Coordinates of C-alpha atoms and ligand atoms in Angstrom, one line a residue:
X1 CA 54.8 79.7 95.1
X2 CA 56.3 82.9 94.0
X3 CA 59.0 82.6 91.2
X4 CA 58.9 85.8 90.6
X5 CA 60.6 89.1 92.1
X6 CA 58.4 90.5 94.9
X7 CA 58.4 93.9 96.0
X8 CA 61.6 95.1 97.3
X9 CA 60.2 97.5 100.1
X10 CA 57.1 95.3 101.9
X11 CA 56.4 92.0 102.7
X12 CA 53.1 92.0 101.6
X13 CA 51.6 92.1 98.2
X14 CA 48.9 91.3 95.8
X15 CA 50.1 89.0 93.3
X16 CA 48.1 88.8 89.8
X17 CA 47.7 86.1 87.3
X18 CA 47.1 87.7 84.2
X19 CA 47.1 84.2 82.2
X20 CA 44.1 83.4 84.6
X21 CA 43.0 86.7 82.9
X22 CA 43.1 86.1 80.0
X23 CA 41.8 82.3 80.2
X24 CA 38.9 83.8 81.7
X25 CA 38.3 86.1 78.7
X26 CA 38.8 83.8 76.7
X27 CA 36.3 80.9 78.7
X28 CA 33.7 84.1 78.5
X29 CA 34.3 84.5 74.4
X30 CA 33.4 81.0 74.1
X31 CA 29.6 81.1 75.4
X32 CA 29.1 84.1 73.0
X33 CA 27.7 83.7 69.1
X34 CA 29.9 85.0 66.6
X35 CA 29.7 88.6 66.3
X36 CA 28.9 89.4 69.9
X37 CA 30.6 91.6 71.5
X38 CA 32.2 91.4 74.9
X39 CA 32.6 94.2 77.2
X40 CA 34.7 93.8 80.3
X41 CA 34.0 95.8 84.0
X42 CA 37.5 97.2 84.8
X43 CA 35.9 99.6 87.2
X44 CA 37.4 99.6 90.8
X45 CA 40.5 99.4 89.1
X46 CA 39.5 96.0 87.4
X47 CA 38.4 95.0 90.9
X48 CA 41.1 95.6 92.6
X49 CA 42.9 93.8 89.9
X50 CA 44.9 96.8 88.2
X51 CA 42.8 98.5 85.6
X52 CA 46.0 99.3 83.4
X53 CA 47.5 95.8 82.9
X54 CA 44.2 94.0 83.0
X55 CA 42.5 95.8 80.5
X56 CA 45.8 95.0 78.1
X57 CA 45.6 91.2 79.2
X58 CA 42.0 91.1 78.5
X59 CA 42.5 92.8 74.7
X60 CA 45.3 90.6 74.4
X61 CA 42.7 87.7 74.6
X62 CA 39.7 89.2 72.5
X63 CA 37.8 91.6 74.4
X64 CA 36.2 94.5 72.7
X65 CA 35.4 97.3 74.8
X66 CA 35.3 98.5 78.7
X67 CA 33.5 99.7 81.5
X68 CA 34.4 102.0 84.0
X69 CA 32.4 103.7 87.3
X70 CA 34.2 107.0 86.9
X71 CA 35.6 109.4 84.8
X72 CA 38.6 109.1 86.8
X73 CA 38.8 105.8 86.2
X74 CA 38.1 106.6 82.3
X75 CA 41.0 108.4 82.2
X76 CA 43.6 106.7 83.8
X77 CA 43.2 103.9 81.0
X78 CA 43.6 106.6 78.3
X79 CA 46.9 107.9 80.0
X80 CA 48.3 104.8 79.8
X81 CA 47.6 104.4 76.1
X82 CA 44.8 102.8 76.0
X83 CA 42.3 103.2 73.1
X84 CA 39.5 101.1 72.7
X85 CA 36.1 101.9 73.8
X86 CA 35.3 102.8 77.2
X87 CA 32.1 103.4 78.7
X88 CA 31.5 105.1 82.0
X89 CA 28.4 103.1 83.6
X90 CA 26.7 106.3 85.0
X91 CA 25.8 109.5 84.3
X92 CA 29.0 111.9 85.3
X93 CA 28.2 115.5 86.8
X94 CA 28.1 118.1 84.5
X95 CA 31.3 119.4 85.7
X96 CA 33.0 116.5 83.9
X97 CA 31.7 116.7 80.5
X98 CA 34.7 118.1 79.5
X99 CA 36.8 115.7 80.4
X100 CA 35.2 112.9 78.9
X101 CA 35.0 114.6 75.3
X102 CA 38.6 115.4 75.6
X103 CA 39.1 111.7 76.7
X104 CA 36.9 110.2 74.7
X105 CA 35.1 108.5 77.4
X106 CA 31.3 107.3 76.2
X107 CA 28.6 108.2 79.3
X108 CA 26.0 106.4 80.3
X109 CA 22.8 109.2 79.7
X110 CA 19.7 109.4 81.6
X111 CA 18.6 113.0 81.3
X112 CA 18.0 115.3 78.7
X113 CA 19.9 117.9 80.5
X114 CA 22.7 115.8 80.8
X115 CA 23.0 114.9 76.9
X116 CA 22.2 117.6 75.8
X117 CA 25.1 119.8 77.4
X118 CA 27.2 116.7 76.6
X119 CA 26.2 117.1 73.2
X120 CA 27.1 121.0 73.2
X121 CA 30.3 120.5 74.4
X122 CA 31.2 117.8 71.7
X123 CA 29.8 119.8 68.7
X124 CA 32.1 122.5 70.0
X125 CA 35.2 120.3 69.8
X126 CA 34.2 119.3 66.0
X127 CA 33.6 115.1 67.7
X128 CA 30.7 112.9 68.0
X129 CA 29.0 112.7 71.3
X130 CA 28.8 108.5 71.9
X131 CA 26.2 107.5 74.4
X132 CA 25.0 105.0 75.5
X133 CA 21.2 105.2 77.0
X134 CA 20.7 103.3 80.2
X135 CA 16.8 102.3 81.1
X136 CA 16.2 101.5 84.3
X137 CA 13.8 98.3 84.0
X138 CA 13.1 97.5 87.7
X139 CA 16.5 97.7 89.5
X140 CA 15.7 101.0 90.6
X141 CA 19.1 102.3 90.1
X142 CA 19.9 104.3 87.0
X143 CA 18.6 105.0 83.9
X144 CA 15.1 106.4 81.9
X145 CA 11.9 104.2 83.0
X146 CA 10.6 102.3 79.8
X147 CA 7.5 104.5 79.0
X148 CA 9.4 107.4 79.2
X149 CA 12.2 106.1 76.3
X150 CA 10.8 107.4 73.3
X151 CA 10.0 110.8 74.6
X152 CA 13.7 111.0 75.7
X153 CA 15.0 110.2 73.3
X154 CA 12.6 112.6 70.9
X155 CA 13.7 115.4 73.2
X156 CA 17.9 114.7 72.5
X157 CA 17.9 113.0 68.9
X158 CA 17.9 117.0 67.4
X159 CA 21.7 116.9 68.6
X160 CA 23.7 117.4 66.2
X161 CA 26.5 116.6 68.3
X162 CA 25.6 113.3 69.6
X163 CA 24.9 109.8 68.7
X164 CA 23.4 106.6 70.5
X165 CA 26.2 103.9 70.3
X166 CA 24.3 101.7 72.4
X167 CA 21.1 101.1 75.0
X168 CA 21.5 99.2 78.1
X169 CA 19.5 97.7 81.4
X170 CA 21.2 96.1 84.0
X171 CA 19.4 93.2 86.0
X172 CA 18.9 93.1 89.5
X173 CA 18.4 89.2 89.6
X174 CA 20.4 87.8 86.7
X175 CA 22.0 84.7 89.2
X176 CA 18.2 82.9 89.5
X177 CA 17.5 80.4 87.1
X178 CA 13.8 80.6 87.3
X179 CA 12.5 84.5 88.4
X180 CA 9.7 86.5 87.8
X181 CA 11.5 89.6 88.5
X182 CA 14.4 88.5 86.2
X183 CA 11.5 87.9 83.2
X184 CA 9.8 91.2 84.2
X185 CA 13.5 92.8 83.2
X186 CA 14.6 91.3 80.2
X187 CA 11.0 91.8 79.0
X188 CA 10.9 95.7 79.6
X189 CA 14.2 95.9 78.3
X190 CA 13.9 94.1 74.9
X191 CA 9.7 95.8 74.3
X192 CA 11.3 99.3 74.8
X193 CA 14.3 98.4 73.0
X194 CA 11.7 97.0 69.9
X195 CA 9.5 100.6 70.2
X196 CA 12.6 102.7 69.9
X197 CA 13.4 101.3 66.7
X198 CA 10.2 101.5 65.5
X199 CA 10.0 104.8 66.4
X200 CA 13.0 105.5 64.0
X201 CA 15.8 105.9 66.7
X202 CA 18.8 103.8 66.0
X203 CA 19.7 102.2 69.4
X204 CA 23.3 101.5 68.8
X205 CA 24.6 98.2 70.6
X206 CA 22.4 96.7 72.6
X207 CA 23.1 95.0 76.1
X208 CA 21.7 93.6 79.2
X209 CA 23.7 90.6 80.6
X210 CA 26.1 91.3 83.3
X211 CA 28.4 88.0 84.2
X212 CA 25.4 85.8 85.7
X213 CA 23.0 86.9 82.9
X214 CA 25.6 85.7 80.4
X215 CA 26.2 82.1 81.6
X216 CA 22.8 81.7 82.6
X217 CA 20.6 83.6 80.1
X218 CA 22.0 83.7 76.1
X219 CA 18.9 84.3 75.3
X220 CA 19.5 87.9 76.1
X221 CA 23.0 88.3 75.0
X222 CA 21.8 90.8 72.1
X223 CA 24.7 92.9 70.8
X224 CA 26.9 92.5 73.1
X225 CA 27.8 91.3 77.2
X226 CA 29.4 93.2 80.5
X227 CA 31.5 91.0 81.8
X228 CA 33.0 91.6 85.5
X229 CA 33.4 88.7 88.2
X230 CA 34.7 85.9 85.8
X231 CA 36.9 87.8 84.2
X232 CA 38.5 87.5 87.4
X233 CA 38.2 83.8 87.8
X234 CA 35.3 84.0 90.3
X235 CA 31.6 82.8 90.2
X236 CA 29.0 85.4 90.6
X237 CA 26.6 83.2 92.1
X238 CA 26.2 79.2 93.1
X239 CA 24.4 78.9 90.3
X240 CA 26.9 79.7 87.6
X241 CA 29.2 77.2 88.9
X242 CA 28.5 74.2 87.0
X243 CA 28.4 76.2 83.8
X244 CA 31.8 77.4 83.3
X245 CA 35.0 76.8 84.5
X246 CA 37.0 79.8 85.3
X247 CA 41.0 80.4 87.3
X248 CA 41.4 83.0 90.2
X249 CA 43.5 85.2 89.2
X250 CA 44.1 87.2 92.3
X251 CA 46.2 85.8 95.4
X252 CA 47.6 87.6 98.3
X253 CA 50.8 87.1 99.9
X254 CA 52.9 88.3 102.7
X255 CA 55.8 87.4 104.6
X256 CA 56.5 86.6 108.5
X257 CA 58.4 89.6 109.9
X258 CA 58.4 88.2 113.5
X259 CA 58.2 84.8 115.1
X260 CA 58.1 84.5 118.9
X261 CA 57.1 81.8 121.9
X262 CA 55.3 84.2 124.3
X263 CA 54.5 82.8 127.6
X264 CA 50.9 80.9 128.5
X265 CA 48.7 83.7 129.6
X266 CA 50.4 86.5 127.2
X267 CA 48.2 88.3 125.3
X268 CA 48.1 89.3 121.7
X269 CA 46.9 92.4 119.8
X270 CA 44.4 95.4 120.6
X271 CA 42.3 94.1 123.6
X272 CA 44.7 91.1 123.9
X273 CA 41.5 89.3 123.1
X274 CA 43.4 85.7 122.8
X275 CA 45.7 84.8 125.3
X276 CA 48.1 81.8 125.0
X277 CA 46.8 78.9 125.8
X278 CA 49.1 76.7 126.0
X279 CA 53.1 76.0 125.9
X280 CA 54.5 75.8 122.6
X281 CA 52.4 78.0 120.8
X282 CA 54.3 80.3 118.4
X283 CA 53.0 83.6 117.5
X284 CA 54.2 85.4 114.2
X285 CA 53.8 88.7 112.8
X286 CA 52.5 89.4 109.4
X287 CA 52.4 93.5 107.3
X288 CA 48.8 93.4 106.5
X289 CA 46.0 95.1 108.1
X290 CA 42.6 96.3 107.2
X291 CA 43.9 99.3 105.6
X292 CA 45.3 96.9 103.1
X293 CA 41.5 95.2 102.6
X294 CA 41.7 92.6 105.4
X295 CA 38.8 93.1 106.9
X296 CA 39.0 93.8 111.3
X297 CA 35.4 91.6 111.1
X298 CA 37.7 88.6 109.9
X299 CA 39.7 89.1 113.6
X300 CA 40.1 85.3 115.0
X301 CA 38.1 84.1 112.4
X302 CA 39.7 83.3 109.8
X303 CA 43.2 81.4 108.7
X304 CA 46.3 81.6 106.6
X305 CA 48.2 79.5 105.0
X306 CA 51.6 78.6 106.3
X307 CA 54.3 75.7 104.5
X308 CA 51.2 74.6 102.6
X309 CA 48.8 74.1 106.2
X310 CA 46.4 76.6 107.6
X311 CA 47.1 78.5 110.8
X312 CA 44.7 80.5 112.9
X313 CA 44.7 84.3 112.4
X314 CA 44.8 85.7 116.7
X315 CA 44.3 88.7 118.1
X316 CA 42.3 91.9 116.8
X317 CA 43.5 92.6 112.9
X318 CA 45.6 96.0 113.7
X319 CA 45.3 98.5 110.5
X320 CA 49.0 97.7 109.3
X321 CA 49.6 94.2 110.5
X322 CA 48.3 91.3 112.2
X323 CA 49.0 88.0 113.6
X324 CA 48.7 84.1 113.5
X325 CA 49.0 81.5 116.3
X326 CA 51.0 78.3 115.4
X327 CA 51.1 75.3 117.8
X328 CA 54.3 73.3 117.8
X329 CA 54.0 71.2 120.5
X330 CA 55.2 67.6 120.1
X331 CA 53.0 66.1 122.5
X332 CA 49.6 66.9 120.6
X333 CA 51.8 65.7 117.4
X334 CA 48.4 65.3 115.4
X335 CA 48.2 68.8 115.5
X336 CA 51.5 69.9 115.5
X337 CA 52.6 72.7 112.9
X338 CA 56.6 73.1 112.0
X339 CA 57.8 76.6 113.2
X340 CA 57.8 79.2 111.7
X341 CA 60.4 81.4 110.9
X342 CA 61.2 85.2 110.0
X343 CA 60.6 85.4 106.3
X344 CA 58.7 82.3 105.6
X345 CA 55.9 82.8 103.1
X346 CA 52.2 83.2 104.3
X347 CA 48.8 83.1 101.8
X348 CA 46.1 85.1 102.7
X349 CA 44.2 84.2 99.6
X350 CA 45.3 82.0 97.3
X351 CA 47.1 78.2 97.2
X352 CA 50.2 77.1 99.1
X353 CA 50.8 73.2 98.2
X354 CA 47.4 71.4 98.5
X355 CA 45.2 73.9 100.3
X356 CA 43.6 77.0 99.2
X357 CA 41.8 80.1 100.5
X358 CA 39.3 81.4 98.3
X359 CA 37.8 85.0 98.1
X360 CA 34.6 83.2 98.5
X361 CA 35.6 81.4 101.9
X362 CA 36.5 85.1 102.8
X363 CA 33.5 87.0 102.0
X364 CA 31.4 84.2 103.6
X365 CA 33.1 85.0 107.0
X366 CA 33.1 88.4 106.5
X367 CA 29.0 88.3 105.5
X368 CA 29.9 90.1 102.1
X369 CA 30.5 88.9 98.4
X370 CA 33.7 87.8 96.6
X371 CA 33.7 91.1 94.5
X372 CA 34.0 93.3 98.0
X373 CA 37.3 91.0 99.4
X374 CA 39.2 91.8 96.0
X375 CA 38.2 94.9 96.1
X376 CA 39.4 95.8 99.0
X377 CA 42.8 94.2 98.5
X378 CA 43.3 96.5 96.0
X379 CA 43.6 99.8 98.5
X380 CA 46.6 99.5 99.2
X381 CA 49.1 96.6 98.3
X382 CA 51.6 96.3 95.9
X383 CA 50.2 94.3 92.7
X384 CA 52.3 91.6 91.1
X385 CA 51.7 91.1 87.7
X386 CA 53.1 87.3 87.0
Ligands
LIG401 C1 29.6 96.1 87.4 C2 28.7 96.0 86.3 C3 28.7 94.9 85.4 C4 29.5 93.7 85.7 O1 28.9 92.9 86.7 P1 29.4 91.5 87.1 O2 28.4 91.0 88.0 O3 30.7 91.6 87.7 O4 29.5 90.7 85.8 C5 27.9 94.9 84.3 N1 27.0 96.0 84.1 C6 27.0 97.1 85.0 C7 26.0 98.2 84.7 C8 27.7 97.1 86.1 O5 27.6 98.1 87.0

């Protein structure tokens, strides 16, 4: 329950653990050799965490560098003061090559035109071009295709201005114990990694495992791990579970702004797609929509929690607010639910006495994964850091 000051000007807000944080990190250190490195995903603005105070949190508790999608997202962190090493996990146009020498923001490289007017532009400003060279092993996404490495990398390595701090894959099926695709990866990845350095190129750090390839597959953690999902206290996969323990760190919250007893037959919301059924029910208000990252699909499918009990979520979910449905009538007493009252605390995600609603519960209504629900309640809410 909150204990700490909300914000003034909504009843509704994201509120973020940052101990869960940093128990996570440190949960992740734990499965690594000594040495290893540990980079954490703070892209999406540390899924819809807050990149700013999560990226401190997770220093705070022995990470070593970060990953970003965009520049933008590079240089936020950089603004703020932060100064360890970032790494943007794509190529950026070449419109932005500017900004991420004067930010100091490593790119993820994949063509020669790329680097090399990367490497032009860092020469000019008297710094080292970092890179790191992604190969694209079989997920078909980004990166220079295996046979083609060495001849990349002949075709940049004249660069004065630029250096290869690390080489990269990322795995398409990291989360199955047993796969032949998953073997097909880490197998590309490690021979091409083994004839670049015969070839002579240094390769810099090297990395594969995402969150499920690191619990499941330290085999492969090489120089160093990306981190994302646990550090945010959620399982990538079913079959991580068992392996490591890890503390949500994200709840959402929100506070009734209207309680009322419509008649039997009223309807509620867009469409007035429920109707009450029944005397006694109580209908209350709630300032969070889908433009907040609550998804419409959830409409009269999903609950909240309410003085520690779940309560059905009625009605279409309106882009602002939306509303629950509690039944207080005596008579059915096993059901009964106390009223509720303007102000009174309602989870959305989260624990409230003995039950809990997890991302996961969420994104199995909604047909989606736990990274996309806290995600999405980033868009828009107020964060909490507590
Ligand atoms: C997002 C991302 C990660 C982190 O993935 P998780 O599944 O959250 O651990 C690692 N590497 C790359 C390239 C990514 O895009």
């Amino acid at each position: 329950m909150p204990l700490y000051e909300e914000p003034t000007d909504r009843w509704a807000w994201v509120e973020i653990d940052l101990n869960a944080i940093r128990k996570n990190v440190r949960a992740l250190k734990g499965l690594l050799r000594r040495g290893v490195k540990l980079m954490c995903a703070v892209k999406a603005d540390a899924y819809g965490h807050g990149a700013i105070e999560c990226t401190k949190a997770m220093k705070a508790a022995g990470a070593d560098q970060f990953a970003v999608a965009t520049v933008a997202e590079g240089v936020e962190l950089r603004k703020a003061g932060i100064e360890w090493p970032i790494l943007m996990l794509n190529q950026a146009p070449l419109t932005a090559i500017q900004t991420l020498v004067d930010y100091d923001i490593m790119p993820s490289v994949y063509t020669s035109e790329f680097a090399l007017a990367y490497g032009e532009c860092a020469a000019a400003a008297d710094k080292v071009g970092n890179y790191h060279l992604a190969l694209d092993t079989g997920m078909t996404r980004i990166g220079v295709l295996p046979e083609d490495a060495i001849e990349f990398r002949h075709a940049i390595d004249f660069h004065r201005g630029l250096k290869c701090a690390g080489t990269f894959t990322h795995f398409a099926t990291a989360d199955n114990l047993q796969d032949w695709d998953f073997r097909l990866q880490s197998e590309r990845f490690m021979d091409t990694v083994n004839a670049l350095r015969d070839a002579g190129c240094d390769v810099g750090l090297v990395h594969c495992d995402n969150t499920p390839g690191m619990i499941l597959h330290p085999e492969l953690h090489n120089d160093m791990c990306r981190a994302g999902i646990a550090l945010y206290g959620l399982q990538p996969a079913e079959t991580t579970a068992s392996r490591i323990k890890l503390t949500p760190a994200m709840s959402v919250r929100a506070r009734v702004t209207r309680a009322i007893y419509p008649a039997v037959g009223e309807g509620v919301s867009y469409g007035l797609n429920y109707r009450i059924p029944t005397p006694h029910v109580q209908v209350a208000t709630i300032p969070i929509g889908y433009a907040d990252g609550l998804s419409r699909t959830l409409s009269g499918r999903m609950d909240v929690l309410v003085h520690g009990k779940r309560a059905r979520q009625v009605g279409n979910i309106c882009m602002d607010q939306c509303m629950f449905a509690v039944d207080t009538n005596p008579v059915r007493s096993y059901r009964r639910a106390e009223p509720v009252a303007e102000g009174d605390l309602v989870t959305i995600i989260g624990a409230d006495g003995n039950e809990r609603i997890t991302a996961d519960e969420m994104a199995d209504l909604r047909g989606t994964i736990n990274y996309e629900v806290t995600c999405n309640f980033g868009m828009r809410l107020e964060k909490v850091y507590v």
